Coordinates of C-alpha atoms and ligand atoms in Angstrom, one line a residue:
M122 CA 0.0 0.0 0.0
T123 CA 2.8 2.4 0.8
D124 CA 4.1 2.0 -2.8
L125 CA 1.0 3.7 -4.2
T126 CA 1.2 7.1 -5.9
L127 CA -1.2 9.8 -4.8
H128 CA -3.4 9.3 -7.8
Q129 CA -3.4 5.5 -7.4
A130 CA -4.3 5.8 -3.8
Q131 CA -7.1 8.2 -4.8
D132 CA -8.5 5.6 -7.2
A133 CA -8.2 2.8 -4.6
L134 CA -10.0 4.9 -1.9
R135 CA -12.8 5.9 -4.2
Q136 CA -13.3 2.4 -5.4
R137 CA -13.3 1.3 -1.8
K138 CA -10.5 -1.2 -2.5
V139 CA -8.8 0.2 0.6
S140 CA -9.9 2.5 3.4
S141 CA -8.1 5.5 4.6
V142 CA -7.7 3.9 8.0
E143 CA -5.9 0.9 6.4
L144 CA -3.8 3.2 4.2
T145 CA -2.9 5.4 7.1
E146 CA -2.1 2.4 9.3
A147 CA 0.2 1.1 6.6
F148 CA 2.2 4.3 6.6
L149 CA 2.3 4.4 10.4
Q150 CA 3.7 0.9 10.3
R151 CA 6.3 1.8 7.7
L152 CA 7.3 4.8 9.8
I153 CA 8.1 2.5 12.6
S154 CA 10.3 0.3 10.5
I155 CA 11.9 2.8 8.1
E156 CA 11.9 6.2 9.8
P157 CA 14.7 5.5 12.3
K158 CA 17.1 5.1 9.4
I159 CA 15.9 8.2 7.5
T160 CA 14.9 10.6 10.3
A161 CA 12.8 12.7 8.0
Y162 CA 10.2 13.8 10.6
I163 CA 10.6 16.1 13.6
T164 CA 7.1 15.3 14.7
V165 CA 5.0 12.2 13.9
L166 CA 1.3 12.4 14.6
P167 CA -0.2 8.9 14.8
D168 CA -3.3 10.0 16.9
V169 CA -4.1 12.9 14.6
A170 CA -3.6 10.8 11.5
R171 CA -5.9 8.0 12.8
R172 CA -8.6 10.4 13.8
Q173 CA -8.5 12.1 10.4
A174 CA -8.5 8.8 8.6
Q175 CA -11.7 7.7 10.4
E176 CA -13.4 11.0 9.4
A177 CA -12.1 10.6 5.8
D178 CA -13.6 7.1 5.6
R179 CA -17.0 8.5 6.7
R180 CA -16.8 11.1 4.0
L181 CA -15.7 8.6 1.4
A182 CA -18.7 6.4 2.3
Q183 CA -20.9 9.3 1.5
G184 CA -19.5 9.6 -1.9
D185 CA -17.3 12.7 -1.2
R186 CA -14.7 13.0 -4.0
A187 CA -12.4 15.7 -2.7
P188 CA -9.1 15.0 -4.4
L189 CA -7.0 14.6 -1.3
L190 CA -9.6 12.9 0.8
G191 CA -8.0 10.1 2.9
I192 CA -4.5 10.6 1.5
P193 CA -1.6 10.6 4.1
L194 CA 0.7 13.6 3.6
A195 CA 3.7 15.2 5.4
I196 CA 4.3 18.9 5.9
K197 CA 7.5 20.8 6.2
D198 CA 7.9 22.1 9.8
V199 CA 8.0 25.7 8.6
L200 CA 4.2 25.7 8.0
C201 CA 2.0 26.5 11.0
T202 CA -0.3 23.8 12.2
Q203 CA -2.9 24.6 14.8
G204 CA -2.3 22.8 18.0
I205 CA 0.8 21.0 16.7
Q206 CA 4.4 22.1 17.4
T207 CA 6.0 24.0 14.6
T208 CA 9.8 24.3 15.1
C209 CA 11.2 25.5 11.7
G210 CA 14.1 23.2 12.6
S211 CA 15.2 25.7 15.2
R212 CA 15.8 25.6 18.9
I213 CA 14.3 29.0 19.2
L214 CA 10.8 27.7 18.3
Q215 CA 11.0 24.5 20.3
G216 CA 7.7 24.1 22.0
F217 CA 6.0 26.7 19.8
V218 CA 2.4 25.6 19.2
P219 CA 0.7 27.9 16.6
P220 CA -2.9 28.9 17.4
Y221 CA -3.8 28.7 13.7
D222 CA -3.2 26.8 10.5
A223 CA -1.3 28.1 7.5
T224 CA -3.7 28.6 4.6
V225 CA -2.2 25.6 2.7
V226 CA -2.6 23.4 5.7
A227 CA -6.2 24.5 6.1
K228 CA -6.8 23.7 2.4
L229 CA -5.4 20.2 2.8
K230 CA -7.5 19.6 5.9
A231 CA -10.6 20.9 4.2
E232 CA -10.1 18.3 1.5
G233 CA -9.7 15.6 4.1
A234 CA -6.0 14.9 3.7
I235 CA -4.3 12.9 6.5
L236 CA -1.5 14.7 8.4
L237 CA 1.2 12.1 9.2
G238 CA 3.7 14.6 10.6
K239 CA 6.0 17.6 10.3
T240 CA 9.2 17.1 8.4
N241 CA 12.8 18.1 9.1
T242 CA 14.3 21.2 7.6
D243 CA 17.4 23.3 7.7
E244 CA 16.8 25.9 10.4
F245 CA 14.3 28.5 9.1
A246 CA 14.8 26.8 5.7
M247 CA 18.4 28.2 5.4
G248 CA 20.5 25.5 3.9
S249 CA 20.8 22.9 1.2
S250 CA 21.2 19.6 3.1
T251 CA 19.1 19.6 6.3
E252 CA 22.4 19.6 8.2
N253 CA 21.5 23.0 9.6
S254 CA 18.5 21.6 11.5
A255 CA 18.9 22.1 15.2
Y256 CA 17.6 18.6 15.8
F257 CA 19.2 16.0 13.5
V258 CA 20.3 15.3 10.0
T259 CA 18.0 13.5 7.5
H260 CA 19.4 10.7 5.4
N261 CA 19.0 10.3 1.7
P262 CA 17.0 7.1 1.1
W263 CA 19.2 6.2 -1.9
D264 CA 22.4 6.2 0.2
L265 CA 22.1 6.8 3.9
T266 CA 25.6 8.4 4.1
R267 CA 24.4 11.2 1.8
V268 CA 22.2 14.3 2.4
P269 CA 18.7 14.4 1.0
G270 CA 19.3 18.0 0.0
G271 CA 17.5 20.9 1.6
S272 CA 16.0 22.8 3.0
S273 CA 12.9 20.6 2.4
G274 CA 15.1 17.5 2.9
G275 CA 12.7 15.9 5.3
S276 CA 9.8 16.2 3.0
A277 CA 11.8 14.9 0.0
A278 CA 13.2 11.9 1.9
A279 CA 9.8 11.0 3.3
V280 CA 8.3 10.8 -0.2
A281 CA 11.3 8.9 -1.6
A282 CA 11.3 6.5 1.3
R283 CA 7.5 6.2 1.0
T284 CA 6.8 7.2 4.6
A285 CA 4.4 9.7 3.1
I286 CA 2.5 9.6 -0.2
A287 CA 3.4 13.2 -0.9
A288 CA 4.6 16.3 1.0
L289 CA 4.6 20.0 1.1
G290 CA 7.9 21.9 1.1
T291 CA 9.0 25.5 0.6
D292 CA 11.3 27.0 -2.0
T293 CA 13.1 30.3 -1.4
G294 CA 16.2 29.6 -3.5
G295 CA 15.7 25.9 -4.6
S296 CA 14.6 24.2 -1.4
V297 CA 11.9 22.1 -3.2
R298 CA 13.7 21.4 -6.5
Q299 CA 17.1 20.6 -5.1
P300 CA 16.0 18.0 -2.6
A301 CA 13.6 16.5 -5.2
S302 CA 16.5 16.1 -7.5
Y303 CA 18.7 14.5 -4.8
C304 CA 16.0 12.1 -3.8
G305 CA 14.8 11.2 -7.3
I306 CA 11.3 12.5 -7.0
V307 CA 9.2 15.4 -8.5
G308 CA 9.3 18.9 -7.0
I309 CA 7.4 21.9 -8.1
K310 CA 7.9 25.5 -7.1
P311 CA 4.9 27.5 -8.2
T312 CA 5.1 31.1 -9.4
Y313 CA 5.5 33.6 -6.6
G314 CA 2.0 34.6 -5.7
R315 CA 0.3 31.4 -6.9
V316 CA 0.1 29.9 -3.4
S317 CA -0.6 31.7 -0.2
R318 CA 2.2 32.3 2.2
Y319 CA -0.1 32.9 5.2
G320 CA 1.1 30.8 8.0
L321 CA 4.4 30.0 6.3
V322 CA 7.1 31.2 8.8
A323 CA 8.9 33.9 6.8
F324 CA 12.5 33.5 5.7
A325 CA 12.8 35.9 2.7
S326 CA 9.3 37.2 2.0
S327 CA 9.9 38.3 -1.6
L328 CA 11.2 34.8 -2.5
D329 CA 9.4 32.3 -0.4
Q330 CA 6.8 30.0 -2.0
V331 CA 5.2 26.8 -0.9
G332 CA 5.7 23.8 -3.2
C333 CA 4.9 20.1 -3.7
L334 CA 7.1 17.0 -3.4
T335 CA 5.6 14.0 -5.1
Q336 CA 6.3 10.6 -6.7
D337 CA 5.2 11.6 -10.2
V338 CA 4.0 14.6 -12.3
R339 CA 0.3 13.7 -12.0
D340 CA 0.6 13.7 -8.2
A341 CA 2.2 17.2 -8.4
A342 CA -0.7 18.5 -10.5
I343 CA -3.2 17.2 -8.0
L344 CA -1.4 18.5 -4.9
L345 CA -0.7 21.9 -6.5
R346 CA -4.3 22.5 -7.5
A347 CA -5.3 21.8 -3.9
I348 CA -3.0 24.4 -2.3
A349 CA -3.0 27.1 -5.0
G350 CA -5.2 30.2 -5.2
Y351 CA -5.8 33.7 -4.0
D352 CA -5.9 34.3 -0.2
R353 CA -7.0 37.7 1.2
R354 CA -4.6 37.0 4.1
D355 CA -1.6 37.1 1.8
S356 CA -1.4 40.4 -0.1
T357 CA 1.2 38.9 -2.5
S358 CA -1.1 36.0 -3.5
V359 CA -2.5 36.8 -6.9
N360 CA -6.2 36.7 -7.7
L361 CA -6.2 34.4 -10.8
P362 CA -8.3 31.4 -11.4
V363 CA -6.5 28.1 -10.6
P364 CA -6.5 25.8 -13.6
D365 CA -7.3 22.1 -13.2
Y366 CA -3.7 21.1 -13.7
E367 CA -4.5 17.4 -14.4
Q368 CA -6.3 18.4 -17.5
V369 CA -3.2 19.4 -19.4
L370 CA -1.4 16.1 -18.7
G371 CA -1.3 13.9 -21.8
Q372 CA -1.5 16.8 -24.2
P373 CA 1.3 16.5 -26.8
I374 CA 4.3 18.7 -26.8
K375 CA 4.8 18.7 -30.6
G376 CA 6.0 22.1 -31.8
L377 CA 6.8 23.3 -28.2
R378 CA 9.9 25.5 -28.1
I379 CA 12.4 24.5 -25.4
G380 CA 15.1 26.9 -24.5
V381 CA 18.4 25.6 -23.2
P382 CA 20.3 28.2 -21.3
R383 CA 24.1 28.0 -22.0
E384 CA 25.0 29.4 -18.6
Y385 CA 23.3 26.5 -16.8
F386 CA 25.9 24.0 -18.0
V387 CA 28.4 25.3 -15.5
A388 CA 32.1 24.5 -15.3
G389 CA 32.8 21.9 -12.6
M390 CA 29.4 20.1 -13.1
Q391 CA 29.4 16.4 -12.9
P392 CA 29.8 14.9 -16.4
E393 CA 27.1 12.3 -15.8
V394 CA 24.6 15.1 -14.8
E395 CA 25.3 16.9 -18.1
R396 CA 25.0 13.7 -20.1
A397 CA 21.7 12.8 -18.5
V398 CA 20.2 16.2 -19.0
R399 CA 21.4 16.3 -22.7
A400 CA 19.8 12.9 -23.2
A401 CA 16.5 14.2 -21.7
L402 CA 16.6 17.1 -24.1
A403 CA 17.1 14.7 -27.0
E404 CA 14.1 12.7 -25.7
C405 CA 11.9 15.8 -25.8
E406 CA 13.1 16.5 -29.3
K407 CA 11.9 13.0 -30.3
L408 CA 8.5 13.9 -28.8
G409 CA 8.3 16.8 -31.3
A410 CA 9.6 19.7 -29.3
T411 CA 12.3 22.0 -30.8
L412 CA 15.5 22.9 -28.9
Q413 CA 17.1 26.3 -28.9
E414 CA 20.2 27.2 -27.2
L415 CA 20.1 30.6 -25.6
S416 CA 21.8 32.9 -23.1
L417 CA 20.7 34.2 -19.8
P418 CA 23.7 36.6 -19.5
H419 CA 23.3 37.7 -15.9
T420 CA 23.2 34.2 -14.4
E421 CA 26.6 34.5 -12.9
Y422 CA 25.5 37.3 -10.6
A423 CA 22.4 35.5 -9.3
L424 CA 24.1 33.7 -6.4
A425 CA 25.6 37.0 -5.1
A426 CA 22.4 38.9 -5.5
Y427 CA 20.4 36.1 -3.7
Y428 CA 22.9 36.0 -0.8
L429 CA 22.3 39.7 -0.2
I430 CA 18.6 39.9 -0.7
A431 CA 17.6 36.7 1.1
P432 CA 19.7 37.4 4.2
A433 CA 18.6 41.1 4.2
E434 CA 15.0 40.0 4.4
A435 CA 15.8 37.2 6.8
S436 CA 17.5 39.6 9.2
A437 CA 14.3 41.7 9.4
N438 CA 12.0 38.7 9.6
L439 CA 13.9 37.0 12.4
A440 CA 14.0 40.1 14.5
R441 CA 10.7 39.0 16.1
Y442 CA 12.4 36.1 17.9
D443 CA 13.2 37.7 21.2
G444 CA 12.0 35.1 23.6
I445 CA 8.8 37.0 24.5
K446 CA 6.2 35.7 22.2
Y447 CA 7.4 32.4 20.8
G448 CA 9.2 29.3 21.8
Y449 CA 12.5 29.4 23.7
S450 CA 13.3 32.1 26.2
Y451 CA 16.5 32.4 28.2
P452 CA 15.3 32.1 31.8
Q453 CA 18.0 34.0 33.7
G454 CA 18.6 37.3 31.9
Q455 CA 19.9 40.1 34.1
D456 CA 17.6 42.6 32.4
M457 CA 15.5 42.7 29.2
W458 CA 18.4 43.3 26.9
D459 CA 20.4 40.5 28.4
S460 CA 17.4 38.2 28.0
Y461 CA 16.9 39.2 24.3
R462 CA 20.6 38.7 23.6
R463 CA 21.0 35.3 25.3
T464 CA 17.7 34.0 23.8
R465 CA 19.0 34.7 20.4
Q466 CA 22.6 33.5 21.2
Y467 CA 21.4 30.1 22.4
G468 CA 18.2 29.8 20.3
F469 CA 19.7 30.4 16.8
G470 CA 22.3 28.1 15.1
A471 CA 25.4 29.2 13.3
E472 CA 24.0 29.5 9.8
V473 CA 21.0 31.6 10.9
K474 CA 23.4 33.9 12.8
R475 CA 25.6 34.2 9.7
R476 CA 22.6 35.2 7.6
I477 CA 21.4 37.8 10.2
M478 CA 24.9 39.3 10.2
L479 CA 25.1 39.3 6.4
G480 CA 21.7 40.8 6.0
T481 CA 22.1 43.5 8.7
Y482 CA 25.4 44.5 7.1
A483 CA 23.9 44.7 3.6
L484 CA 21.1 46.9 4.9
S485 CA 23.1 49.2 7.2
A486 CA 23.6 52.9 6.4
G487 CA 26.6 53.4 4.1
Y488 CA 26.4 49.9 2.7
Y489 CA 22.7 49.8 1.6
D490 CA 23.3 51.4 -1.8
A491 CA 26.4 49.3 -2.5
Y492 CA 24.9 46.0 -1.5
Y493 CA 21.2 45.8 -1.1
L494 CA 20.2 48.3 -3.7
K495 CA 22.7 46.9 -6.2
A496 CA 21.4 43.4 -5.6
Q497 CA 17.9 44.6 -6.3
K498 CA 19.1 46.0 -9.6
V499 CA 20.8 42.8 -10.5
R500 CA 17.5 41.0 -9.7
T501 CA 15.7 43.1 -12.3
L502 CA 18.4 42.3 -14.9
I503 CA 17.9 38.6 -14.2
K504 CA 14.2 38.9 -14.6
N505 CA 14.8 40.8 -17.9
D506 CA 17.0 37.9 -19.2
F507 CA 14.1 35.5 -18.6
D508 CA 11.5 37.8 -20.2
K509 CA 13.7 37.9 -23.3
A510 CA 14.2 34.1 -23.3
F511 CA 10.4 33.5 -23.0
Q512 CA 9.9 35.6 -26.2
M513 CA 11.7 32.9 -28.0
C514 CA 10.6 29.7 -26.2
D515 CA 7.8 28.3 -24.1
V516 CA 9.8 26.6 -21.4
L517 CA 13.5 26.3 -20.4
M518 CA 15.3 23.1 -19.5
A519 CA 18.5 22.7 -17.5
P520 CA 20.0 20.5 -14.8
T521 CA 18.5 21.1 -11.3
T522 CA 21.9 20.8 -9.6
P523 CA 25.4 20.6 -10.8
T524 CA 26.1 17.3 -9.0
V525 CA 24.2 14.4 -7.4
A526 CA 23.6 14.3 -3.6
F527 CA 26.8 14.9 -1.6
R528 CA 28.0 13.2 1.6
I529 CA 26.8 14.1 5.0
G530 CA 29.5 16.4 6.5
E531 CA 31.1 17.1 3.2
K532 CA 30.2 20.8 2.9
V533 CA 29.2 21.8 6.5
D534 CA 32.4 23.7 7.1
D535 CA 32.4 25.6 3.8
P536 CA 29.3 27.8 3.5
L537 CA 30.3 29.0 0.0
Q538 CA 30.4 25.4 -1.3
M539 CA 27.0 24.8 0.3
Y540 CA 25.6 27.9 -1.3
L541 CA 26.9 26.8 -4.7
S542 CA 24.7 23.7 -4.7
D543 CA 21.7 26.1 -5.4
V544 CA 23.4 28.0 -8.2
L545 CA 21.0 26.6 -10.8
T546 CA 17.8 27.0 -8.9
L547 CA 17.8 30.4 -7.2
S548 CA 17.6 32.6 -10.3
L549 CA 14.0 31.5 -10.7
N550 CA 13.1 32.7 -7.2
L551 CA 14.7 36.1 -8.0
A552 CA 12.6 36.3 -11.1
G553 CA 9.4 34.9 -9.5
L554 CA 9.0 32.2 -12.1
C555 CA 7.7 28.7 -11.7
G556 CA 10.0 25.6 -11.9
M557 CA 10.1 21.9 -11.5
S558 CA 12.6 19.1 -11.0
I559 CA 11.9 15.6 -12.3
P560 CA 14.1 12.5 -12.3
C561 CA 16.1 12.0 -15.5
G562 CA 18.8 9.4 -14.7
F563 CA 21.3 8.2 -12.2
A564 CA 25.0 8.5 -11.5
Q565 CA 26.6 5.9 -9.2
G566 CA 23.2 4.9 -8.1
L567 CA 22.1 8.4 -7.1
P568 CA 19.3 10.3 -8.9
I569 CA 19.8 13.2 -11.3
G570 CA 17.2 16.0 -11.7
L571 CA 16.0 17.7 -14.8
Q572 CA 14.8 21.3 -14.2
L573 CA 12.0 22.9 -16.1
I574 CA 11.5 26.6 -15.9
G575 CA 8.2 28.2 -16.9
R576 CA 6.7 31.7 -17.4
T577 CA 5.0 33.3 -14.4
F578 CA 1.6 31.6 -13.7
D579 CA 2.2 29.1 -16.5
E580 CA 2.6 26.0 -14.3
E581 CA 0.5 24.2 -16.9
T582 CA 3.2 24.2 -19.5
I583 CA 5.9 22.8 -17.3
L584 CA 3.6 20.1 -15.9
R585 CA 2.6 19.2 -19.5
V586 CA 6.2 18.9 -20.7
A587 CA 7.3 17.1 -17.5
H588 CA 4.5 14.6 -17.9
A589 CA 5.3 13.9 -21.6
Y590 CA 8.9 13.3 -20.7
E591 CA 8.1 11.2 -17.7
Q592 CA 5.7 9.0 -19.6
A593 CA 8.3 8.4 -22.3
T594 CA 10.9 7.2 -19.7
E595 CA 11.1 4.9 -16.7
W596 CA 13.0 7.0 -14.2
H597 CA 10.0 7.9 -12.0
R598 CA 9.4 4.2 -11.4
Q599 CA 12.8 3.6 -9.8
R600 CA 12.7 3.4 -6.0
P601 CA 15.3 3.1 -3.4
V602 CA 15.5 -0.3 -1.7
L603 CA 15.0 0.1 2.0
K604 CA 15.0 -2.8 4.4
A605 CA 13.5 -2.6 7.8
Ligands
LIG817 N1 19.8 26.8 0.0 C1 19.3 28.1 -0.1 C2 19.5 28.9 1.1 O1 20.1 28.4 2.0 C3 17.8 28.1 -0.5 C4 17.0 27.7 0.7 C5 15.5 27.7 0.4 O2 15.1 27.6 -0.7 N2 14.8 27.7 1.5 O3 19.1 30.0 1.3

């Protein structure tokens, strides 16, 4: 039962071949046997899940056909869940129990989805490996000595290990696509504004977006439709109708123009990654698409711009953690200032402190123009590059990451090396576009990801192309072997 995709489980539940209680129980059993090896979850919720499954079975019996009804899912621990601890992978939020649900969580609940638990993440989603979690590292199901990627590494590992049917993650600079790539699954980052950020604990507000981690493209289409849409509680969510994304799956891609950005085949990338992505491009050509090499000339400045803008926004967003309202509070401060200082000293980890310092520096008087403002100008240039590219083509294709998953511990002492693992994903966030990663091969037994980049609010095209490629290949059927 735990091998079912979301759409297979949906069929099985609707045909009453399996009940939600049985399905949920199968996942809770698998969690007991597999989860100790993977450690993808910060919080597992057997009681909540069982209660929701019973309710789902009642609704199913009445003929309710809500798409996610009875489906066991996992949620990244940066999304607020009412009455359930939400840590953001940080000590400073240990014990924080939100009084409300994030809009995306409320939407899943309304459809009758089952909440299996909250997944591990780099602290406040700052990182690329889950090694920055204050709690523990998550292991890649394909090779337990390797990272699952990050920051949504817990969600990606849970889906790859089949300890959840699908999961929600967040993507500020690649945190859905990069772990999807490392874990051999599908990850979609919707256009900025497509999905409400209400109740998503803010990292970099102009970049953050909730995304989906799933076993195949159809699952991604189903889950995205469920969470997308305008929300009056998030002023940056856009009031556009949400298409039925499943409808575009199966439409041919003949005549579609695929742009191949030269700058995304970077020096130092793993040769097997380049080979697999070139082979995927050739496959799309066979399906009738046309390939066009093109240039996104400002790509080389994206990393620098991102690591000024994201920390600048983070430094402001994280100012609220002073030990008064949420989570951890240093108990023996000599006065108010001492309490603030020590709460933050002990509550935040090294990477978060590094970002706060970088961001505060970039925003400070005298440096603001040279760093923050300059980075914003670069951001516009990057957006313009994409606008020009999309005049010539319908979708862009590139690798998701320059290498396959690296070893646990390999990059922790070198922040710049860690930042470089997102060099191919973060431009999209700067430009606000939508993007996906889907499996396209293996190198030394580790999955390789193909990245698809779409126009703003054109998730339909990337899903359609991804689906056409997926159906022509077998990569999405490969699964890691995990023994209890
Ligand atoms: N790895 C990038 C960072 O550390 C992106 C993280 C994310 O998308 N949340 O900022």
